[in-house]
Structures are given as structure tokens and as C-alpha cells.
Coordinates of C-alpha atoms in Angstrom, one line a residue:
M1 CA 19.3 -11.5 15.2
R2 CA 16.2 -12.7 17.1
T3 CA 14.0 -10.3 15.0
V4 CA 15.5 -11.6 11.8
Y5 CA 15.0 -15.2 12.9
V6 CA 11.3 -14.6 13.6
F7 CA 10.8 -12.9 10.3
L8 CA 12.4 -15.9 8.4
C9 CA 10.3 -18.4 10.3
L10 CA 7.1 -16.5 9.3
L11 CA 8.2 -16.6 5.7
L12 CA 8.6 -20.4 5.8
M13 CA 5.2 -20.9 7.4
C14 CA 3.4 -19.0 4.7
P15 CA 1.8 -20.8 1.7
L16 CA 3.4 -20.2 -1.6
V17 CA 0.4 -19.0 -3.5
L18 CA 0.9 -17.4 -6.9
Q19 CA -1.7 -15.1 -8.3
A20 CA -3.3 -15.8 -11.6
A21 CA -3.6 -12.2 -12.6
F22 CA -1.9 -8.9 -11.8
P23 CA -3.4 -7.4 -8.6
I24 CA -3.0 -4.0 -10.1
E25 CA -6.0 -4.6 -12.4
V26 CA -8.5 -4.0 -9.7
S27 CA -8.9 -1.3 -7.0
R28 CA -6.8 -2.9 -4.4
P29 CA -3.7 -1.2 -3.0
L30 CA -1.1 -3.9 -3.9
Y31 CA 2.1 -2.6 -5.5
V32 CA 1.3 1.1 -4.7
G33 CA 4.4 2.7 -3.3
A34 CA 8.0 1.4 -3.6
R35 CA 8.3 1.4 0.2
A36 CA 5.2 -0.7 0.7
L37 CA 6.2 -3.0 -2.1
G38 CA 9.7 -3.5 -0.6
M39 CA 8.0 -4.6 2.6
G40 CA 6.0 -7.3 0.8
N41 CA 2.8 -5.3 0.4
A42 CA 2.3 -5.6 4.2
F43 CA 1.3 -2.0 4.8
T44 CA -2.3 -1.9 6.2
A45 CA -1.2 -1.2 9.7
V46 CA 1.9 0.9 8.7
A47 CA 0.2 3.3 6.3
D48 CA 2.2 6.3 7.5
D49 CA 3.1 8.0 4.2
A50 CA 1.2 9.5 1.3
T51 CA 0.3 6.0 -0.1
A52 CA -2.1 5.6 2.9
G53 CA -5.0 6.7 0.9
F54 CA -4.7 3.5 -1.0
W55 CA -3.6 1.2 1.8
N56 CA -5.6 2.4 4.7
P57 CA -7.1 5.9 4.6
A58 CA -7.2 6.0 8.4
G59 CA -3.4 6.1 8.3
L60 CA -3.5 9.6 6.7
I61 CA -3.8 11.2 10.2
Q62 CA -0.3 10.0 11.2
W63 CA 1.4 13.2 10.1
Q64 CA 0.8 17.0 9.8
G65 CA 1.1 18.9 6.6
V66 CA 1.4 17.7 3.0
K67 CA 2.9 14.5 1.6
L68 CA 3.0 13.5 -2.1
F69 CA 4.4 10.6 -4.0
G70 CA 4.9 9.1 -7.4
V71 CA 6.1 5.6 -8.5
N72 CA 7.4 4.4 -11.8
K73 CA 7.9 0.8 -12.9
F74 CA 11.2 1.3 -14.8
Y75 CA 12.3 -2.3 -15.5
N76 CA 10.4 -5.1 -17.3
R77 CA 7.7 -2.7 -18.6
E78 CA 7.0 -5.0 -21.5
D79 CA 4.9 -7.2 -19.2
Y80 CA 2.9 -4.2 -17.9
R81 CA 3.3 -0.6 -16.8
F82 CA 2.1 0.8 -13.5
D83 CA 2.7 4.3 -12.3
P84 CA 0.6 5.4 -9.3
K85 CA 0.7 8.8 -7.6
G86 CA -1.1 10.8 -4.9
V87 CA -1.1 13.6 -2.4
G88 CA -2.4 13.8 1.1
Y89 CA -3.0 16.7 3.5
S90 CA -3.4 16.3 7.3
Y91 CA -4.1 18.9 10.0
R92 CA -5.1 18.4 13.6
G93 CA -6.7 15.0 13.2
Y94 CA -8.4 15.6 9.8
S95 CA -7.0 14.4 6.5
L96 CA -7.8 14.6 2.8
F97 CA -6.4 12.6 -0.1
W98 CA -6.3 12.3 -3.9
G99 CA -4.6 9.5 -5.8
N100 CA -4.6 7.8 -9.1
K101 CA -3.4 4.4 -10.3
I102 CA -3.4 3.2 -13.9
A103 CA -2.1 0.0 -15.4
I104 CA -1.2 -0.4 -19.1
G105 CA -0.5 -3.6 -20.9
V106 CA -2.7 -5.9 -18.9
D107 CA -5.4 -8.3 -20.2
S108 CA -8.2 -6.3 -18.7
G109 CA -7.6 -3.2 -20.8
V110 CA -6.5 0.0 -19.1
P111 CA -7.7 -0.2 -15.5
D112 CA -7.6 3.4 -14.3
F113 CA -8.8 4.5 -10.8
N114 CA -9.1 7.9 -9.1
Y115 CA -9.2 7.9 -5.3
Y116 CA -10.7 10.6 -3.1
G117 CA -10.1 10.0 0.6
I118 CA -10.9 11.5 4.0
A119 CA -9.9 10.5 7.5
R120 CA -10.6 11.5 11.1
Q121 CA -8.8 10.8 14.4
F122 CA -11.0 9.8 17.4
G123 CA -9.0 10.2 20.5
P124 CA -5.4 9.2 21.0
Y125 CA -5.7 5.5 19.9
L126 CA -8.2 5.3 17.0
A127 CA -8.7 6.7 13.5
A128 CA -11.1 5.9 10.7
G129 CA -11.0 6.7 7.0
L130 CA -13.0 6.4 3.8
S131 CA -11.8 6.3 0.2
L132 CA -14.1 6.6 -2.8
K133 CA -12.7 4.9 -5.9
F134 CA -13.8 6.0 -9.4
K135 CA -13.0 3.8 -12.4
R136 CA -12.3 5.8 -15.5
R137 CA -13.2 4.9 -19.0
H138 CA -10.6 4.4 -21.8
P139 CA -10.3 5.8 -24.4
S140 CA -11.8 9.2 -23.5
D141 CA -11.6 12.6 -25.1
V142 CA -12.0 14.5 -21.8
Y143 CA -10.3 14.4 -18.4
Q144 CA -12.4 12.3 -16.0
F145 CA -12.4 13.7 -12.4
F146 CA -14.7 10.8 -11.4
G147 CA -15.7 7.9 -13.7
Y148 CA -18.4 5.5 -14.6
Q149 CA -18.1 3.1 -11.7
T150 CA -17.8 4.0 -8.0
N151 CA -16.6 1.8 -5.2
Y152 CA -15.2 2.4 -1.7
D153 CA -12.7 1.4 1.0
I154 CA -13.2 1.7 4.7
G155 CA -10.2 1.8 6.9
L156 CA -9.5 1.7 10.7
L157 CA -6.3 2.2 12.6
F158 CA -5.8 1.3 16.2
K159 CA -2.6 2.2 18.1
P160 CA -2.8 0.9 21.7
R161 CA 1.0 1.5 22.2
P162 CA 3.5 3.8 20.6
N163 CA 5.3 0.8 19.0
L164 CA 2.2 -1.3 18.1
K165 CA -0.5 -0.7 15.5
F166 CA -3.4 -2.7 14.1
G167 CA -5.1 -1.9 10.8
C168 CA -8.3 -3.0 9.0
L169 CA -9.3 -2.4 5.4
A170 CA -12.7 -3.4 4.1
Q171 CA -12.9 -3.1 0.3
N172 CA -15.8 -2.9 -2.1
L173 CA -14.6 -3.6 -5.6
E174 CA -17.9 -4.1 -7.5
G175 CA -21.6 -4.1 -6.9
F176 CA -22.6 -3.9 -3.2
G177 CA -21.0 -5.2 -0.1
I178 CA -17.4 -6.1 0.8
Q179 CA -15.3 -8.3 -1.4
W180 CA -12.0 -8.1 0.6
L181 CA -11.2 -7.7 4.3
T182 CA -7.6 -7.1 5.2
L183 CA -6.3 -7.3 8.8
G184 CA -2.8 -6.0 9.5
S185 CA -0.4 -5.5 12.4
A186 CA 2.8 -3.5 12.7
Y187 CA 5.3 -3.7 15.5
R188 CA 8.5 -1.6 16.0
Y189 CA 11.4 -2.8 18.1
D190 CA 14.4 -0.5 18.3
T191 CA 15.4 0.1 14.6
Y192 CA 13.3 -2.8 13.2
Q193 CA 9.7 -2.6 12.0
L194 CA 7.8 -5.8 11.3
S195 CA 4.4 -5.9 9.6
V196 CA 1.9 -8.7 8.6
D197 CA -1.2 -8.5 6.5
V198 CA -3.8 -11.2 6.0
A199 CA -6.4 -10.5 3.2
F200 CA -9.6 -12.5 3.3
P201 CA -11.7 -12.7 0.2
T202 CA -15.4 -13.1 0.7
D203 CA -15.9 -15.4 -2.3
R204 CA -13.4 -18.1 -1.3
T205 CA -11.7 -19.5 1.8
T206 CA -8.0 -19.1 1.0
P207 CA -6.6 -15.9 2.4
E208 CA -3.5 -14.0 1.1
V209 CA -0.6 -13.5 3.4
Y210 CA 1.9 -10.5 3.2
I211 CA 4.9 -10.1 5.5
G212 CA 7.3 -7.2 5.6
A213 CA 10.3 -5.8 7.5
E214 CA 12.1 -2.5 7.6
W215 CA 15.5 -1.8 9.2
D216 CA 16.4 1.8 9.7
R217 CA 19.6 1.5 11.7
F218 CA 20.8 4.4 9.6
P219 CA 17.6 6.4 8.9
I220 CA 19.0 7.9 5.8
V221 CA 19.3 4.5 4.1
P222 CA 16.4 2.2 5.3
I223 CA 16.5 -1.5 4.1
R224 CA 13.4 -3.6 3.5
L225 CA 12.5 -7.2 2.9
G226 CA 9.1 -8.8 2.3
F227 CA 7.0 -11.7 1.2
S228 CA 4.0 -10.8 -1.0
N229 CA 1.7 -13.8 -1.1
G230 CA 4.2 -16.1 -2.8
A231 CA 6.7 -13.6 -4.2
F232 CA 9.8 -12.3 -2.3
T233 CA 10.5 -8.6 -2.3
A234 CA 13.4 -6.3 -1.4
G235 CA 13.9 -2.6 -1.2
I236 CA 16.1 0.3 -0.1
G237 CA 15.6 4.0 0.4
I238 CA 17.4 7.3 0.6
A239 CA 16.0 10.0 2.9
W240 CA 17.1 13.6 3.2
K241 CA 15.2 16.6 4.6
G242 CA 11.7 15.5 3.7
I243 CA 12.7 13.9 0.4
H244 CA 12.6 10.1 0.1
I245 CA 13.7 8.1 -2.9
N246 CA 12.7 4.4 -2.6
Y247 CA 13.5 1.4 -4.8
A248 CA 11.8 -2.0 -4.7
R249 CA 12.0 -5.3 -6.6
I250 CA 9.4 -8.0 -6.6
F251 CA 10.3 -11.5 -7.8
E252 CA 7.0 -12.2 -9.4
K253 CA 6.1 -14.4 -12.4
P254 CA 7.0 -14.5 -15.2
A255 CA 9.9 -12.1 -14.4
A256 CA 11.0 -9.8 -11.6
S257 CA 9.9 -6.1 -11.7
D258 CA 11.6 -3.0 -10.4
F259 CA 10.0 0.1 -9.1
I260 CA 11.3 3.5 -8.0
G261 CA 9.4 6.1 -6.1
L262 CA 9.8 9.7 -5.0
A263 CA 8.0 11.0 -1.8
I264 CA 8.1 14.6 -0.6
S265 CA 7.0 15.9 2.8
L266 CA 6.0 19.5 3.4
Q267 CA 5.2 20.7 6.9

């Protein structure tokens, strides 16, 4: 009960800031992964599944073997469609990643990004990662492995204790330099995991706040709640022998949206 109380207090302290445009229209990780979305998009320090190549490439080193995922927005697709997917491979402190996210039905056209990531573990506490992001042109008569615009993400993950992690994601979205700097923390207590992200834009002073919680008292059916910069989120999962099915809803404007994702782990 104490953990739930702290989580609710954090929600009340956060500013209710609504975004003017869908965050999926640029090469930021928001909405990627039904598990992350259910946790309020507070995933920079968690980043322990195949979506890490989007959220924090340094997190790719947190497992061994292959992980892949796909997400489908199955409700309220008349507002927009968003179906990211990816695959990551990790072996003895080295990791590789490929991912794609494409949005359809948004004002900016068809924002389509291919991600290619790499990560390296440095000792028992620190990891670093890099993702190159290639924006692809639409329409196109050929498959575009890369694209006409290249940007990058730099991620760091610091784990001073087994139940405490800190993450950092520096993002280049256009031109040169960093446009977004996201700092995250994740803390696990018993069967609860709490996470907080604060994203700082370099062109204005108001940060974005994301808060998430995951309760896996019964690991086969984890339950999630979150607060995504003004929008509440909720989610639930089903896990069985390396197969994870996750559902998430975000109460965004003008209407709520529902996502379902499939993640598979091969070791």
C-alpha cells in the first residue's frame, strides 16, 4: 500500500501538459511497445526488452539471446495508425538491434524510421549504446534499408544496485546537436517496479514527465499503470515460456487508443 500511495502522490504532483501533436511523428521512442506504454512511457531506465533499441540502446545488454517484438494499434485507428516492430540480439555484453516505426494518418505525412543499434557493457554497473535512425521517403518504389535523413540516439544505463537503475537518452532529431535529453530511474521493491522519466527539450524550458508502475505479484499476468505527460495509461500482460502478450490503453486526446503487442524471447 505504501508503494501505491507514493505512486499516486507523484501523479498528483505532475503538470497536466497535453501535447499538440502525436509524438510518434518524430524519432522519439514514445508509444513503442505495449508494455512501455502501459507504464506511462517511463521506460528509459527499464529498457529490458526488445524495445530497448528505441528507448535506450544501452539497455539491450540486459539479456542473452534474441528478443523480437511487434505492436499493433487495434482500436481507434481512424485517428492514426502506429505499428512498430524490432529485433535485438545480445551476447556476452555486446548487442545489436534493428527496428522500424511507421505512423499513418498523421498530419506530417508518413513518418517512417529504421533504427540500427549497438550496445556495449562496461564492467558490472555501466552500459552504453548508440542507435542510428534513418527516415525513409514515402512514396517509394524500392525498399529503403536506410533513408534520406540520418539522426542518432545515445544511451547510457547505470545499475549501482540490483534493484536500482538510472538511464539517460540523448536524442538528435534533426540537424546537429541534441534536441532532447531524457533522464530516467527505475526501482524495484518486492513485486513492484516504479519508473520515472523526465524529458528535457533543448529549445524550451518546460520538461515532460512520465511515471510508470508494474506489479508482477503473479509473473504470468503483470499489471501496469502510468502517467504519460498528461495522459493516464493502463496495461496488462500474459507471459508464458518466453512468449509475452501485452495490452495497453492510453487516455489521450481526442479519444483513447488501444495497443496490443507480442514479444518473443529465444535463448
